[in-house]
């Protein structure tokens, strides 16, 4: 497990893109922790192109991918967020963009990558939407042309985050996993079964894909047993209590905790 993210509420864009609209919140800090763990998970190898997927639908992979792209851009890096889910794409909806043209048009040679990439409100973060939904997503995503597109992305950006279709219904993510530096598997707390999780990891192992770790999404109580709301209270104390010189008052925070 490389990080846990609490439930973020409804489908409102400000709630889903918490790292953009509430960058000082505990939830945003959770994504920054995931970012750090990904950066140091390469065991000496550079991790720049990252695939984000899940075992099944509804586990929050698109929200995790979007926020991960944002916190990476907030480091001052050039980041590209790619909607590689060519079955039920969602990135364009979250960022308020048209779905076409996008990745599909680039893969089949109908558009140039530099033309269809769009800027976002987040400095340093560009977005490549899915494009039209093709009849053969797995074949397109596993093609030689897709490999070339990813290499072009790698040449243009410091980090590329690719959102992809869930693993259980289709093989799209397995195809993509062979073209990237690592995979982040999103697991919904108290939802994803152990059987599904094991099956997902086995699918990646069969093609020698590198699983960077698991993000525990919709998290309520962590492994050590304290409730998230208690962590949030202490976190807010850290950010809102200052001493007379305007510095963070850690002494007050520690006194409160103990």
Short mmCIF file of C-alpha atoms in Angstrom, two decimals:
data_model
loop_
_atom_site.label_atom_id
_atom_site.label_comp_id
_atom_site.label_asym_id
_atom_site.label_seq_id
_atom_site.Cartn_x
_atom_site.Cartn_y
_atom_site.Cartn_z
CA UNK A 1 0.00 0.00 0.00
CA UNK A 2 1.53 3.31 -1.11
CA UNK A 3 -1.25 5.50 0.24
CA UNK A 4 -4.84 5.80 1.41
CA UNK A 5 -7.43 8.37 0.36
CA UNK A 6 -10.59 9.13 2.35
CA UNK A 7 -13.98 9.32 0.68
CA UNK A 8 -14.23 12.70 -1.00
CA UNK A 9 -17.97 13.17 -1.28
CA UNK A 10 -20.12 13.50 -4.37
CA UNK A 11 -19.46 14.06 -8.06
CA UNK A 12 -18.90 17.82 -7.84
CA UNK A 13 -15.64 18.71 -9.58
CA UNK A 14 -14.37 20.70 -6.60
CA UNK A 15 -14.82 17.66 -4.38
CA UNK A 16 -13.16 15.29 -6.85
CA UNK A 17 -10.21 17.58 -7.70
CA UNK A 18 -9.43 18.25 -4.05
CA UNK A 19 -5.72 18.79 -4.75
CA UNK A 20 -6.61 21.75 -6.96
CA UNK A 21 -9.41 23.38 -4.99
CA UNK A 22 -8.39 22.51 -1.43
CA UNK A 23 -4.64 22.00 -1.68
CA UNK A 24 -4.01 22.37 2.07
CA UNK A 25 -6.52 19.72 3.12
CA UNK A 26 -5.61 16.35 4.66
CA UNK A 27 -6.95 14.63 1.54
CA UNK A 28 -4.63 16.65 -0.67
CA UNK A 29 -1.77 15.74 1.64
CA UNK A 30 -2.68 12.08 1.18
CA UNK A 31 -2.18 12.44 -2.57
CA UNK A 32 1.14 14.18 -2.01
CA UNK A 33 2.22 11.21 0.09
CA UNK A 34 1.26 8.87 -2.75
CA UNK A 35 3.25 11.05 -5.13
CA UNK A 36 6.32 10.75 -2.92
CA UNK A 37 6.00 6.99 -2.61
CA UNK A 38 5.68 6.59 -6.38
CA UNK A 39 8.75 8.71 -7.01
CA UNK A 40 10.83 6.51 -4.71
CA UNK A 41 9.33 3.17 -5.68
CA UNK A 42 11.49 2.58 -8.71
CA UNK A 43 14.34 0.83 -6.88
CA UNK A 44 16.90 2.92 -8.74
CA UNK A 45 14.89 3.05 -11.97
CA UNK A 46 13.15 6.25 -13.07
CA UNK A 47 9.35 6.14 -12.90
CA UNK A 48 7.91 8.71 -15.30
CA UNK A 49 5.05 7.02 -17.15
CA UNK A 50 2.46 5.70 -14.70
CA UNK A 51 -0.65 3.65 -15.38
CA UNK A 52 -3.57 3.97 -12.94
CA UNK A 53 -6.22 1.26 -12.97
CA UNK A 54 -8.46 -0.83 -10.72
CA UNK A 55 -9.92 -4.31 -10.58
CA UNK A 56 -13.48 -3.23 -11.29
CA UNK A 57 -15.60 -0.18 -12.02
CA UNK A 58 -16.54 2.40 -9.40
CA UNK A 59 -13.33 2.20 -7.36
CA UNK A 60 -12.24 5.79 -8.06
CA UNK A 61 -9.31 5.24 -10.42
CA UNK A 62 -10.05 8.34 -12.56
CA UNK A 63 -10.26 10.58 -9.51
CA UNK A 64 -6.99 9.16 -8.19
CA UNK A 65 -5.27 9.57 -11.58
CA UNK A 66 -6.50 13.16 -11.93
CA UNK A 67 -5.36 14.23 -8.47
CA UNK A 68 -2.06 12.45 -8.92
CA UNK A 69 -1.47 14.43 -12.11
CA UNK A 70 -2.27 17.66 -10.28
CA UNK A 71 0.07 17.09 -7.31
CA UNK A 72 2.88 16.14 -9.69
CA UNK A 73 2.38 19.38 -11.60
CA UNK A 74 2.38 21.26 -8.29
CA UNK A 75 6.02 20.20 -7.87
CA UNK A 76 6.82 22.45 -10.83
CA UNK A 77 6.96 19.53 -13.29
CA UNK A 78 5.46 19.29 -16.77
CA UNK A 79 2.77 16.62 -16.52
CA UNK A 80 0.40 15.03 -19.01
CA UNK A 81 -2.81 13.35 -17.82
CA UNK A 82 -4.03 10.85 -20.42
CA UNK A 83 -7.48 9.26 -20.61
CA UNK A 84 -6.58 5.76 -21.73
CA UNK A 85 -10.00 4.37 -20.82
CA UNK A 86 -11.38 3.98 -24.34
CA UNK A 87 -14.56 2.30 -23.12
CA UNK A 88 -16.01 4.58 -20.45
CA UNK A 89 -13.82 7.70 -20.49
CA UNK A 90 -14.33 10.21 -17.68
CA UNK A 91 -11.35 12.59 -17.63
CA UNK A 92 -12.98 15.00 -20.10
CA UNK A 93 -16.02 15.31 -17.82
CA UNK A 94 -13.94 16.02 -14.72
CA UNK A 95 -11.99 18.78 -16.48
CA UNK A 96 -14.94 20.14 -18.44
CA UNK A 97 -13.58 19.37 -21.92
CA UNK A 98 -14.96 17.93 -25.14
CA UNK A 99 -14.19 14.23 -25.59
CA UNK A 100 -12.95 14.51 -29.18
CA UNK A 101 -10.41 14.68 -30.66
CA UNK A 102 -8.07 12.79 -28.38
CA UNK A 103 -5.96 9.69 -27.87
CA UNK A 104 -7.83 7.48 -30.33
CA UNK A 105 -7.31 9.96 -33.17
CA UNK A 106 -3.58 10.14 -32.35
CA UNK A 107 -3.15 6.35 -32.31
CA UNK A 108 -4.84 5.85 -35.70
CA UNK A 109 -2.94 8.75 -37.24
CA UNK A 110 -5.85 11.14 -37.72
CA UNK A 111 -4.36 13.83 -35.45
CA UNK A 112 -0.99 14.97 -34.13
CA UNK A 113 -0.29 14.63 -30.42
CA UNK A 114 0.77 18.25 -30.01
CA UNK A 115 -2.45 19.47 -31.62
CA UNK A 116 -4.99 17.57 -29.49
CA UNK A 117 -3.30 18.05 -26.10
CA UNK A 118 -5.11 20.71 -24.07
CA UNK A 119 -4.03 22.89 -21.20
CA UNK A 120 -5.79 22.90 -17.83
CA UNK A 121 -6.33 25.39 -15.04
CA UNK A 122 -3.45 23.77 -13.17
CA UNK A 123 -0.11 25.24 -14.12
CA UNK A 124 2.10 22.59 -15.69
CA UNK A 125 -0.72 20.06 -16.22
CA UNK A 126 -1.90 19.23 -19.74
CA UNK A 127 -4.69 16.81 -20.60
CA UNK A 128 -5.14 14.33 -23.45
CA UNK A 129 -8.77 13.19 -23.57
CA UNK A 130 -9.84 9.82 -24.94
CA UNK A 131 -11.23 10.79 -28.32
CA UNK A 132 -13.97 8.73 -29.94
CA UNK A 133 -14.66 5.27 -28.55
CA UNK A 134 -13.23 2.69 -30.98
CA UNK A 135 -14.55 -0.83 -31.64
CA UNK A 136 -11.16 -2.38 -30.75
CA UNK A 137 -9.65 -0.60 -27.71
CA UNK A 138 -7.34 -3.45 -26.63
CA UNK A 139 -5.78 -3.77 -30.07
CA UNK A 140 -5.19 -0.02 -30.33
CA UNK A 141 -3.69 0.30 -26.85
CA UNK A 142 -1.35 -2.65 -27.36
CA UNK A 143 -0.21 -1.58 -30.81
CA UNK A 144 3.22 -0.49 -32.00
CA UNK A 145 1.71 2.89 -32.76
CA UNK A 146 0.64 3.30 -29.11
CA UNK A 147 4.18 2.51 -28.01
CA UNK A 148 5.44 5.29 -30.25
CA UNK A 149 2.82 7.71 -28.90
CA UNK A 150 3.92 7.00 -25.33
CA UNK A 151 7.55 7.57 -26.26
CA UNK A 152 6.56 10.91 -27.78
CA UNK A 153 4.74 11.80 -24.54
CA UNK A 154 7.85 10.83 -22.60
CA UNK A 155 9.90 13.21 -24.71
CA UNK A 156 7.54 16.11 -24.10
CA UNK A 157 6.76 15.69 -20.37
CA UNK A 158 8.52 14.85 -17.14
CA UNK A 159 5.58 12.74 -15.94
CA UNK A 160 2.76 11.01 -17.79
CA UNK A 161 -0.23 9.67 -15.83
CA UNK A 162 -2.55 7.34 -17.77
CA UNK A 163 -6.04 6.48 -16.57
CA UNK A 164 -7.17 3.14 -18.00
CA UNK A 165 -10.11 0.74 -18.02
CA UNK A 166 -10.74 -1.66 -15.11
CA UNK A 167 -8.93 -4.99 -15.29
CA UNK A 168 -11.62 -7.59 -14.73
CA UNK A 169 -13.91 -6.94 -17.71
CA UNK A 170 -11.24 -6.24 -20.38
CA UNK A 171 -7.52 -6.57 -21.15
CA UNK A 172 -6.82 -2.91 -22.02
CA UNK A 173 -4.84 -2.16 -18.86
CA UNK A 174 -2.75 -5.31 -19.22
CA UNK A 175 -1.80 -4.24 -22.74
CA UNK A 176 -0.85 -0.77 -21.53
CA UNK A 177 1.09 -2.07 -18.52
CA UNK A 178 3.81 -3.40 -20.82
CA UNK A 179 4.43 0.11 -22.20
CA UNK A 180 4.76 2.09 -18.96
CA UNK A 181 7.25 2.37 -16.10
CA UNK A 182 4.84 1.21 -13.42
CA UNK A 183 1.26 0.52 -12.42
CA UNK A 184 -0.77 1.96 -9.54
CA UNK A 185 -3.70 -0.26 -8.58
CA UNK A 186 -6.65 1.51 -6.95
CA UNK A 187 -8.59 -0.55 -4.41
CA UNK A 188 -11.89 0.58 -2.89
CA UNK A 189 -11.95 0.10 0.87
CA UNK A 190 -14.54 -2.48 2.00
CA UNK A 191 -15.52 -3.08 -1.61
CA UNK A 192 -12.77 -4.77 -3.62
CA UNK A 193 -12.54 -8.46 -2.77
CA UNK A 194 -9.25 -10.17 -1.99
CA UNK A 195 -9.92 -12.56 -4.86
CA UNK A 196 -10.24 -9.69 -7.35
CA UNK A 197 -7.10 -8.02 -6.04
CA UNK A 198 -5.03 -11.21 -6.29
CA UNK A 199 -6.34 -11.83 -9.80
CA UNK A 200 -5.38 -8.30 -10.84
CA UNK A 201 -1.83 -8.67 -9.58
CA UNK A 202 -1.51 -12.06 -11.29
CA UNK A 203 -2.54 -10.53 -14.62
CA UNK A 204 0.26 -7.98 -14.37
CA UNK A 205 2.80 -10.57 -13.24
CA UNK A 206 2.10 -12.69 -16.32
CA UNK A 207 3.31 -9.88 -18.59
CA UNK A 208 6.15 -8.79 -16.26
CA UNK A 209 4.52 -5.45 -15.55
CA UNK A 210 5.79 -3.53 -12.54
CA UNK A 211 3.14 -2.86 -9.88
CA UNK A 212 4.31 0.18 -7.91
CA UNK A 213 1.72 -0.34 -5.22
CA UNK A 214 -1.88 -0.09 -4.13
CA UNK A 215 -3.89 3.04 -3.30
CA UNK A 216 -6.60 2.31 -0.74
CA UNK A 217 -9.47 4.54 -1.83
CA UNK A 218 -12.65 5.56 0.07
CA UNK A 219 -10.70 4.90 3.24
CA UNK A 220 -12.37 5.34 6.65
CA UNK A 221 -10.18 3.81 9.38
CA UNK A 222 -6.47 3.19 8.95
CA UNK A 223 -4.47 0.13 9.93
CA UNK A 224 -3.46 1.52 13.33
CA UNK A 225 -7.08 2.06 14.34
CA UNK A 226 -7.54 5.81 14.74
CA UNK A 227 -10.31 7.53 12.88
CA UNK A 228 -9.66 9.85 9.97
CA UNK A 229 -11.56 12.71 11.60
CA UNK A 230 -9.05 12.69 14.49
CA UNK A 231 -6.16 12.95 12.03
CA UNK A 232 -7.95 15.79 10.27
CA UNK A 233 -8.39 17.67 13.56
CA UNK A 234 -4.69 17.42 14.40
CA UNK A 235 -3.72 18.29 10.84
CA UNK A 236 -5.87 21.42 10.90
CA UNK A 237 -4.33 22.40 14.23
CA UNK A 238 -0.91 22.25 12.63
CA UNK A 239 -1.89 24.56 9.81
CA UNK A 240 -3.98 27.05 11.75
CA UNK A 241 -2.12 27.52 15.05
CA UNK A 242 0.82 29.90 14.82
CA UNK A 243 2.99 31.68 17.34
CA UNK A 244 3.66 35.39 17.55
CA UNK A 245 6.30 35.25 14.82
CA UNK A 246 3.98 33.65 12.29
CA UNK A 247 5.69 30.24 12.44
CA UNK A 248 3.90 26.94 12.83
CA UNK A 249 3.42 26.22 16.54
CA UNK A 250 4.36 22.56 16.84
CA UNK A 251 4.53 22.83 20.64
CA UNK A 252 0.80 23.63 20.85
CA UNK A 253 0.01 20.77 18.50
CA UNK A 254 2.03 18.28 20.55
CA UNK A 255 0.44 19.51 23.77
CA UNK A 256 -2.97 18.88 22.25
CA UNK A 257 -2.01 15.39 21.17
CA UNK A 258 -0.49 14.31 24.38
#
